[in-house]
Each structure stands twice: as C-alpha cells, then as structure tokens.
mmCIF file of C-alpha atoms in Angstrom:
data_model
loop_
_atom_site.group_PDB
_atom_site.id
_atom_site.type_symbol
_atom_site.label_atom_id
_atom_site.label_comp_id
_atom_site.label_asym_id
_atom_site.label_seq_id
_atom_site.Cartn_x
_atom_site.Cartn_y
_atom_site.Cartn_z
ATOM 1 C CA MET A 18 -81.702 152.772 -142.210
ATOM 2 C CA SER A 19 -84.817 153.828 -140.602
ATOM 3 C CA VAL A 20 -87.642 152.010 -139.019
ATOM 4 C CA ALA A 21 -91.253 153.596 -140.725
ATOM 5 C CA ASN A 22 -93.612 151.340 -139.420
ATOM 6 C CA VAL A 23 -94.269 148.597 -137.238
ATOM 7 C CA ALA A 24 -97.036 145.724 -135.985
ATOM 8 C CA LEU A 25 -98.357 143.800 -134.105
ATOM 9 C CA HIS A 26 -99.616 140.472 -134.791
ATOM 10 C CA PRO A 27 -103.182 139.874 -133.252
ATOM 11 C CA THR A 28 -102.702 136.448 -131.199
ATOM 12 C CA LYS A 29 -98.747 135.761 -131.132
ATOM 13 C CA PRO A 30 -96.038 136.960 -129.712
ATOM 14 C CA ILE A 31 -94.377 138.231 -132.858
ATOM 15 C CA LEU A 32 -93.981 141.731 -134.257
ATOM 16 C CA VAL A 33 -93.445 143.366 -137.675
ATOM 17 C CA THR A 34 -91.345 146.519 -139.513
ATOM 18 C CA ALA A 35 -91.266 147.992 -142.461
ATOM 19 C CA SER A 36 -87.987 150.098 -143.056
ATOM 20 C CA ASP A 37 -86.180 152.218 -145.952
ATOM 21 C CA ASP A 38 -84.171 149.782 -146.293
ATOM 22 C CA LYS A 39 -86.503 147.964 -148.545
ATOM 23 C CA THR A 40 -86.767 145.659 -146.790
ATOM 24 C CA TRP A 41 -89.470 144.265 -143.613
ATOM 25 C CA LYS A 42 -88.816 141.618 -140.759
ATOM 26 C CA MET A 43 -90.740 139.234 -138.742
ATOM 27 C CA TRP A 44 -89.276 140.060 -134.944
ATOM 28 C CA HIS A 45 -89.671 136.809 -132.245
ATOM 29 C CA LEU A 46 -90.890 138.804 -129.163
ATOM 30 C CA PRO A 47 -90.507 139.894 -126.125
ATOM 31 C CA GLY A 48 -86.027 138.715 -127.236
ATOM 32 C CA GLY A 49 -86.513 140.077 -130.507
ATOM 33 C CA ASP A 50 -84.876 136.873 -132.075
ATOM 34 C CA LEU A 51 -85.138 138.470 -136.129
ATOM 35 C CA ILE A 52 -87.805 135.407 -137.482
ATOM 36 C CA MET A 53 -88.085 136.390 -140.912
ATOM 37 C CA CYS A 54 -87.201 139.551 -143.798
ATOM 38 C CA GLY A 55 -89.506 140.449 -146.846
ATOM 39 C CA GLU A 56 -87.273 141.324 -150.084
ATOM 40 C CA GLY A 57 -88.756 142.121 -153.288
ATOM 41 C CA HIS A 58 -90.068 146.426 -152.919
ATOM 42 C CA LYS A 59 -87.871 148.491 -155.058
ATOM 43 C CA ASP A 60 -87.953 151.644 -152.786
ATOM 44 C CA TRP A 61 -88.574 151.787 -149.406
ATOM 45 C CA VAL A 62 -90.869 149.998 -146.745
ATOM 46 C CA ALA A 63 -93.408 152.429 -144.943
ATOM 47 C CA GLY A 64 -97.156 150.208 -144.390
ATOM 48 C CA ILE A 65 -97.570 147.234 -142.691
ATOM 49 C CA ASP A 66 -99.613 144.512 -141.258
ATOM 50 C CA PHE A 67 -100.543 141.294 -140.431
ATOM 51 C CA HIS A 68 -103.639 139.586 -141.525
ATOM 52 C CA PRO A 69 -106.311 138.944 -138.167
ATOM 53 C CA THR A 70 -106.636 135.131 -139.353
ATOM 54 C CA ARG A 71 -103.956 134.115 -142.493
ATOM 55 C CA SER A 72 -100.599 133.167 -141.815
ATOM 56 C CA GLY A 73 -99.070 136.149 -143.767
ATOM 57 C CA LEU A 74 -98.975 140.262 -143.934
ATOM 58 C CA ALA A 75 -99.140 142.935 -146.526
ATOM 59 C CA SER A 76 -96.688 146.000 -147.239
ATOM 60 C CA GLY A 77 -96.810 149.210 -149.079
ATOM 61 C CA SER A 78 -93.756 151.175 -150.748
ATOM 62 C CA GLY A 79 -92.593 154.240 -151.826
ATOM 63 C CA ASP A 80 -92.351 151.692 -155.104
ATOM 64 C CA ALA A 81 -96.098 152.422 -154.860
ATOM 65 C CA SER A 82 -97.012 148.549 -154.975
ATOM 66 C CA VAL A 83 -98.624 147.194 -152.333
ATOM 67 C CA LYS A 84 -97.383 143.153 -151.849
ATOM 68 C CA LEU A 85 -99.186 140.499 -149.952
ATOM 69 C CA TRP A 86 -96.877 137.670 -148.229
ATOM 70 C CA SER A 87 -97.199 134.385 -147.267
ATOM 71 C CA PHE A 88 -95.755 132.991 -144.182
ATOM 72 C CA GLU A 89 -95.965 128.973 -145.025
ATOM 73 C CA LYS A 90 -94.641 130.025 -149.096
ATOM 74 C CA GLN A 91 -92.368 132.176 -147.030
ATOM 75 C CA ARG A 92 -92.978 134.570 -150.189
ATOM 76 C CA CYS A 93 -94.386 136.989 -152.152
ATOM 77 C CA VAL A 94 -97.338 135.788 -153.787
ATOM 78 C CA ALA A 95 -99.413 138.607 -154.941
ATOM 79 C CA THR A 96 -98.338 142.394 -155.737
ATOM 80 C CA LEU A 97 -100.445 145.142 -156.584
ATOM 81 C CA THR A 98 -99.532 147.909 -158.586
ATOM 82 C CA GLU A 99 -102.896 150.439 -160.071
ATOM 83 C CA HIS A 100 -101.417 153.093 -156.899
ATOM 84 C CA LYS A 101 -99.529 155.868 -158.821
ATOM 85 C CA GLN A 102 -97.576 157.087 -156.206
ATOM 86 C CA ALA A 103 -96.374 156.383 -153.045
ATOM 87 C CA VAL A 104 -97.974 153.812 -150.641
ATOM 88 C CA TRP A 105 -98.012 154.658 -146.813
ATOM 89 C CA CYS A 106 -100.330 152.570 -145.100
ATOM 90 C CA VAL A 107 -101.712 149.338 -146.136
ATOM 91 C CA ARG A 108 -103.957 148.184 -143.507
ATOM 92 C CA TYR A 109 -106.482 144.667 -143.346
ATOM 93 C CA HIS A 110 -110.131 145.185 -142.698
ATOM 94 C CA ASP A 111 -111.329 143.151 -139.007
ATOM 95 C CA ALA A 112 -112.431 140.494 -141.557
ATOM 96 C CA GLY A 113 -109.602 140.233 -143.262
ATOM 97 C CA ASP A 114 -111.436 140.434 -146.986
ATOM 98 C CA TRP A 115 -110.060 143.938 -147.444
ATOM 99 C CA LEU A 116 -107.037 145.551 -147.818
ATOM 100 C CA ALA A 117 -106.717 149.731 -147.929
ATOM 101 C CA SER A 118 -103.961 151.339 -148.819
ATOM 102 C CA CYS A 119 -103.328 154.887 -148.881
ATOM 103 C CA SER A 120 -101.369 156.404 -151.951
ATOM 104 C CA LEU A 121 -99.056 159.651 -152.280
ATOM 105 C CA ASP A 122 -101.482 159.893 -155.289
ATOM 106 C CA HIS A 123 -104.221 161.329 -152.879
ATOM 107 C CA SER A 124 -106.568 157.944 -152.977
ATOM 108 C CA VAL A 125 -107.012 155.031 -151.098
ATOM 109 C CA ARG A 126 -107.428 152.019 -152.956
ATOM 110 C CA LEU A 127 -109.782 148.665 -151.339
ATOM 111 C CA TRP A 128 -108.819 145.880 -152.375
ATOM 112 C CA ASP A 129 -109.926 142.271 -152.382
ATOM 113 C CA VAL A 130 -107.992 139.753 -150.836
ATOM 114 C CA GLY A 131 -108.950 136.767 -152.431
ATOM 115 C CA ALA A 132 -108.831 138.418 -155.738
ATOM 116 C CA GLY A 133 -106.002 140.179 -155.267
ATOM 117 C CA ARG A 134 -108.013 142.499 -157.420
ATOM 118 C CA CYS A 135 -108.799 146.295 -156.600
ATOM 119 C CA ARG A 136 -112.803 147.273 -155.999
ATOM 120 C CA GLN A 137 -112.931 150.593 -155.209
ATOM 121 C CA VAL A 138 -110.982 153.271 -155.138
ATOM 122 C CA LEU A 139 -112.283 155.902 -152.215
ATOM 123 C CA ARG A 140 -111.391 159.877 -154.009
ATOM 124 C CA GLY A 141 -111.904 163.100 -152.713
ATOM 125 C CA HIS A 142 -109.006 164.010 -150.942
ATOM 126 C CA VAL A 143 -106.772 166.588 -152.336
ATOM 127 C CA ASP A 144 -102.715 165.922 -150.967
ATOM 128 C CA SER A 145 -101.748 162.397 -149.720
ATOM 129 C CA VAL A 146 -103.342 159.784 -147.523
ATOM 130 C CA ASN A 147 -100.766 159.041 -145.285
ATOM 131 C CA ASP A 148 -102.653 156.904 -143.138
ATOM 132 C CA CYS A 149 -106.323 155.676 -142.215
ATOM 133 C CA ALA A 150 -108.174 152.518 -139.732
ATOM 134 C CA TRP A 151 -111.141 150.742 -140.358
ATOM 135 C CA GLN A 152 -113.982 151.169 -137.801
ATOM 136 C CA PRO A 153 -113.125 147.804 -135.263
ATOM 137 C CA TYR A 154 -115.998 145.378 -135.986
ATOM 138 C CA GLY A 155 -117.299 148.154 -138.010
ATOM 139 C CA ALA A 156 -117.307 148.799 -142.008
ATOM 140 C CA ALA A 157 -116.354 152.658 -142.210
ATOM 141 C CA ILE A 158 -112.932 153.608 -142.906
ATOM 142 C CA THR A 159 -111.522 156.869 -142.062
ATOM 143 C CA THR A 160 -108.180 158.257 -143.279
ATOM 144 C CA ALA A 161 -105.511 161.438 -142.633
ATOM 145 C CA SER A 162 -104.711 163.709 -145.215
ATOM 146 C CA SER A 163 -102.295 166.476 -145.940
ATOM 147 C CA ASP A 164 -104.929 168.374 -147.490
ATOM 148 C CA LYS A 165 -105.714 168.631 -143.746
ATOM 149 C CA THR A 166 -108.615 167.047 -143.099
ATOM 150 C CA VAL A 167 -109.603 163.454 -142.221
ATOM 151 C CA SER A 168 -112.564 162.106 -143.020
ATOM 152 C CA THR A 169 -114.248 158.678 -142.790
ATOM 153 C CA TRP A 170 -115.589 156.849 -145.949
ATOM 154 C CA ASP A 171 -118.402 153.940 -146.997
ATOM 155 C CA PRO A 172 -116.721 151.275 -148.656
ATOM 156 C CA ARG A 173 -119.715 150.177 -150.442
ATOM 157 C CA SER A 174 -120.018 153.288 -151.955
ATOM 158 C CA GLY A 175 -117.109 154.423 -152.434
ATOM 159 C CA LEU A 176 -118.470 158.561 -150.729
ATOM 160 C CA SER A 177 -117.020 160.331 -147.800
ATOM 161 C CA VAL A 178 -120.182 160.441 -145.147
ATOM 162 C CA GLN A 179 -118.509 162.625 -142.873
ATOM 163 C CA THR A 180 -115.349 165.092 -142.880
ATOM 164 C CA TYR A 181 -113.478 166.465 -139.387
ATOM 165 C CA TYR A 182 -112.414 169.912 -140.110
ATOM 166 C CA GLY A 183 -109.774 171.575 -137.644
ATOM 167 C CA HIS A 184 -106.049 170.610 -138.169
ATOM 168 C CA ARG A 185 -103.742 173.539 -140.132
ATOM 169 C CA ASN A 186 -101.781 171.719 -141.163
ATOM 170 C CA SER A 187 -101.066 167.915 -142.649
ATOM 171 C CA VAL A 188 -102.532 165.107 -141.180
ATOM 172 C CA THR A 189 -100.697 162.172 -140.118
ATOM 173 C CA GLY A 190 -102.005 160.117 -138.944
ATOM 174 C CA VAL A 191 -105.259 158.477 -137.124
ATOM 175 C CA ALA A 192 -106.627 155.725 -134.696
ATOM 176 C CA TYR A 193 -109.715 154.592 -133.369
ATOM 177 C CA THR A 194 -110.211 153.174 -129.501
ATOM 178 C CA MET A 195 -111.019 149.383 -129.997
ATOM 179 C CA ALA A 196 -115.451 150.333 -128.750
ATOM 180 C CA GLY A 197 -114.962 152.429 -132.267
ATOM 181 C CA GLY A 198 -116.374 155.785 -130.300
ATOM 182 C CA THR A 199 -113.245 157.843 -130.675
ATOM 183 C CA ILE A 200 -111.280 158.599 -133.479
ATOM 184 C CA ALA A 201 -107.516 160.185 -132.571
ATOM 185 C CA SER A 202 -105.817 162.134 -135.651
ATOM 186 C CA THR A 203 -102.428 164.201 -135.378
ATOM 187 C CA ASP A 204 -101.002 166.444 -137.457
ATOM 188 C CA ALA A 205 -97.146 167.752 -138.592
ATOM 189 C CA ASP A 206 -97.357 170.792 -136.051
ATOM 190 C CA GLY A 207 -97.559 168.216 -133.488
ATOM 191 C CA VAL A 208 -101.243 168.929 -132.345
ATOM 192 C CA ILE A 209 -103.349 165.637 -131.542
ATOM 193 C CA LYS A 210 -107.065 165.602 -131.936
ATOM 194 C CA LEU A 211 -110.238 163.178 -130.550
ATOM 195 C CA TRP A 212 -113.003 163.578 -132.297
ATOM 196 C CA ASP A 213 -116.242 161.711 -131.347
ATOM 197 C CA VAL A 214 -118.008 159.696 -133.938
ATOM 198 C CA ARG A 215 -121.329 159.773 -132.782
ATOM 199 C CA MET A 216 -121.555 163.720 -132.561
ATOM 200 C CA VAL A 217 -119.168 164.973 -134.948
ATOM 201 C CA ALA A 218 -117.776 166.780 -133.171
ATOM 202 C CA GLU A 219 -114.227 167.399 -131.652
ATOM 203 C CA ILE A 220 -113.450 166.768 -127.432
ATOM 204 C CA THR A 221 -110.476 168.106 -127.260
ATOM 205 C CA SER A 222 -106.932 169.402 -128.661
ATOM 206 C CA ILE A 223 -103.984 169.038 -126.995
ATOM 207 C CA ALA A 224 -100.560 170.616 -128.464
ATOM 208 C CA SER A 225 -97.949 168.294 -128.049
ATOM 209 C CA GLY A 226 -94.836 170.978 -128.623
ATOM 210 C CA LYS A 227 -93.643 171.767 -131.919
ATOM 211 C CA TYR A 228 -91.784 168.498 -133.527
ATOM 212 C CA PRO A 229 -95.048 166.811 -135.758
ATOM 213 C CA ALA A 230 -96.199 163.505 -133.929
ATOM 214 C CA ASN A 231 -96.629 161.527 -136.517
ATOM 215 C CA LYS A 232 -99.044 158.111 -135.456
ATOM 216 C CA ALA A 233 -101.253 157.854 -132.256
ATOM 217 C CA ALA A 234 -102.656 154.630 -130.982
ATOM 218 C CA PHE A 235 -104.912 153.505 -127.743
ATOM 219 C CA ASP A 236 -104.166 150.900 -125.385
ATOM 220 C CA THR A 237 -106.974 148.186 -125.482
ATOM 221 C CA SER A 238 -109.269 150.215 -122.840
ATOM 222 C CA GLY A 239 -109.290 153.084 -125.262
ATOM 223 C CA ALA A 240 -108.195 155.219 -121.746
ATOM 224 C CA VAL A 241 -104.341 156.218 -122.902
ATOM 225 C CA LEU A 242 -103.458 157.284 -126.100
ATOM 226 C CA ALA A 243 -100.134 157.160 -126.980
ATOM 227 C CA VAL A 244 -98.390 159.487 -130.438
ATOM 228 C CA ALA A 245 -95.347 159.171 -131.788
ATOM 229 C CA SER A 246 -93.101 162.316 -132.103
ATOM 230 C CA ASP A 247 -90.550 163.643 -133.816
ATOM 231 C CA ASP A 248 -88.637 164.246 -130.988
ATOM 232 C CA GLY A 249 -87.293 161.002 -130.095
ATOM 233 C CA ARG A 250 -90.035 159.815 -127.930
ATOM 234 C CA ALA A 251 -93.226 158.504 -127.288
ATOM 235 C CA LYS A 252 -95.772 161.303 -125.720
ATOM 236 C CA LEU A 253 -98.568 159.119 -123.423
ATOM 237 C CA TYR A 254 -102.129 160.721 -122.596
ATOM 238 C CA ASN A 255 -104.964 160.224 -120.368
ATOM 239 C CA ALA A 256 -107.673 160.061 -123.621
ATOM 240 C CA ALA A 257 -110.489 161.013 -121.655
ATOM 241 C CA THR A 258 -109.042 164.749 -120.573
ATOM 242 C CA GLY A 259 -105.688 165.139 -122.992
ATOM 243 C CA GLU A 260 -103.966 165.107 -119.526
ATOM 244 C CA ALA A 261 -99.880 164.503 -120.497
ATOM 245 C CA LEU A 262 -99.877 160.999 -118.962
ATOM 246 C CA CYS A 263 -95.637 160.472 -119.578
ATOM 247 C CA GLU A 264 -92.886 160.226 -122.053
ATOM 248 C CA LEU A 265 -90.843 157.372 -123.232
ATOM 249 C CA ALA A 266 -87.409 158.643 -123.967
ATOM 250 C CA GLY A 267 -84.472 156.593 -125.410
ATOM 251 C CA HIS A 268 -84.401 157.278 -129.551
ATOM 252 C CA GLU A 269 -81.364 158.925 -130.630
ATOM 253 C CA ASP A 270 -84.021 160.416 -133.900
ATOM 254 C CA ALA A 271 -87.605 160.819 -134.888
ATOM 255 C CA VAL A 272 -90.192 157.899 -133.226
ATOM 256 C CA GLN A 273 -91.906 157.273 -137.053
ATOM 257 C CA ALA A 274 -94.730 154.467 -134.918
ATOM 258 C CA LEU A 275 -95.975 153.128 -132.689
ATOM 259 C CA ALA A 276 -97.897 150.080 -131.801
ATOM 260 C CA PHE A 277 -100.320 149.206 -128.303
ATOM 261 C CA ASP A 278 -100.517 144.702 -127.778
ATOM 262 C CA ARG A 279 -103.968 143.701 -127.022
ATOM 263 C CA GLY A 280 -103.061 142.301 -123.998
ATOM 264 C CA GLY A 281 -102.254 146.117 -122.592
ATOM 265 C CA GLN A 282 -98.895 144.733 -121.617
ATOM 266 C CA PHE A 283 -96.596 147.225 -123.141
ATOM 267 C CA LEU A 284 -95.491 149.483 -126.464
ATOM 268 C CA VAL A 285 -93.366 149.317 -129.463
ATOM 269 C CA THR A 286 -92.787 152.136 -130.793
ATOM 270 C CA ALA A 287 -89.752 152.284 -134.162
ATOM 271 C CA SER A 288 -87.439 155.209 -135.297
ATOM 272 C CA SER A 289 -85.536 156.807 -137.473
ATOM 273 C CA ASP A 290 -82.310 155.915 -135.198
ATOM 274 C CA CYS A 291 -83.097 152.631 -137.028
ATOM 275 C CA THR A 292 -84.438 150.293 -133.967
ATOM 276 C CA PHE A 293 -87.510 149.640 -132.644
ATOM 277 C CA LYS A 294 -88.196 149.309 -128.853
ATOM 278 C CA VAL A 295 -90.306 147.387 -126.796
ATOM 279 C CA TRP A 296 -91.595 149.941 -123.777
ATOM 280 C CA SER A 297 -94.302 148.039 -120.530
ATOM 281 C CA GLY A 298 -94.764 148.310 -117.197
#
C-alpha cells in the first residue's frame, strides 16, 4: 500500500510511516528494521507526527479521527473524533502541549494533548486544509489549502492574521525554516513559492515541472529545500536563489512526503510505490 507520510523522531534514530493500509509503522535507522505497527484506524492514515518530548505519536486518518499513541503502553490512548471528514495532517507544537489537525472539512483543530480536548477551531479556508506547520519556537501556525491560499493564524484568538496569495491551484504542503523567517508552499501545478514571513512577501517562485509538488522540507540550516514530486523524484533547491541543485530518482511512483533529519545527515522520502527511502551524501 502507498506510503503517504513520514516523520523522524527528534532525538532517536527511528522514523514512522503512515500508510493507505490503515496503519502506521515505526522503523529503526539506518537498517530499516520494523519496531512497531499501530493498528486501529478504519481507513488510510495520512497524518503522522512524533511527540517532541514524550514517548508517543499522533496519527490522522481518512476515518476522520485523530489518535494519540503511547509507546510505553503500546496502544492507542485517545481517539479524537470532532472532525467531520478525512484528516490529512497532524502536527505537534514544539512544546508538545498542543496538537494541530488539518481536515478535508475545511478546518484546523487545535487539541490540548493532556486533556484530549479540542480548544480551538481555525475556520476561514473554503476548501480542504491539506497541511500545516507551526512556526518554530513561536505560537503561530500556517496552513495550506485547496482554496489556493496559505494562511497564518493566531491560535489563541483562532483568527487568521495573514494570508498569502499567488498559487493558482490547490496548495498541498507548507514548511518553515528552522529560524522561522521563511515559508515554503507547494501546489498541484508543481509550483513552489518561498515567502518572507516578516515582510509578508513572495521571495521567489519555482516551477518544478508539470507534475504536482506534494510536500516540502527545509534542511536544518534552511539553505536547502527538498520537494516531493508526483513524478517519483525528490527535488533539491537552493532556498536562497531557487536554483535546482539535484534530483533524487529511484521511486517507481509519486513521492508523497519527505523529511530531513535534524543532524543534516540524510533525507527520507515516502512514496506511492509502497516504499520509503533514506538518502545520504
């Protein structure tokens, strides 16, 4: 089954993949040995994220639920069911107290992890919310929507504080640099846009080709931007200039998601060809 997403543990050499087979799987690096499998969702799993400090993770599914899992208890410890349609993405805030979930129901829900309750709903997008990213070491959260916009929100008020316009098709992914000053967004036309957060302005626009660009990730330095493409490649760009650096070819179907490790040693890609790959050097 297609591997829809991948997340790397913040400190340990393990990763987790989300799959269309209704499960998530945790793997050891670099060998790729299977450590654990999470079963319980009733439809595909697309959202996945490790808790930044505790021993657990969150998953989001086509069954419209978000599940919280404990590695110590080796089971699901909470199921959050307030979304009305499929959940595409889940993201923990750096502090670990809050979890954001993005849904086909046009909303983002912010969950109090300790209480297992929804504390805020971000409404304003008029189509599916496909991805989100917390500004590193800040409070703001930025979302990518099929309504062709990228929006930044104040989680406390639940209001959009900034909207970035310019995409001409569904926005599929969004990512911050570690410093938090630049946002990258990808769309279904294969366009990647880089935005200056402070100036609220487009820095550059990159045409990656005729295939959709599915997700983006910056390396820790913020100098390199990796893009997951529907043509089966991961494409690397100079984040300052938009210049193409190289393409990683090897998957036999669309690359759905990717992630850099925090040490800057490797890049992991997840694909519709039912595999994930680890790239280094």
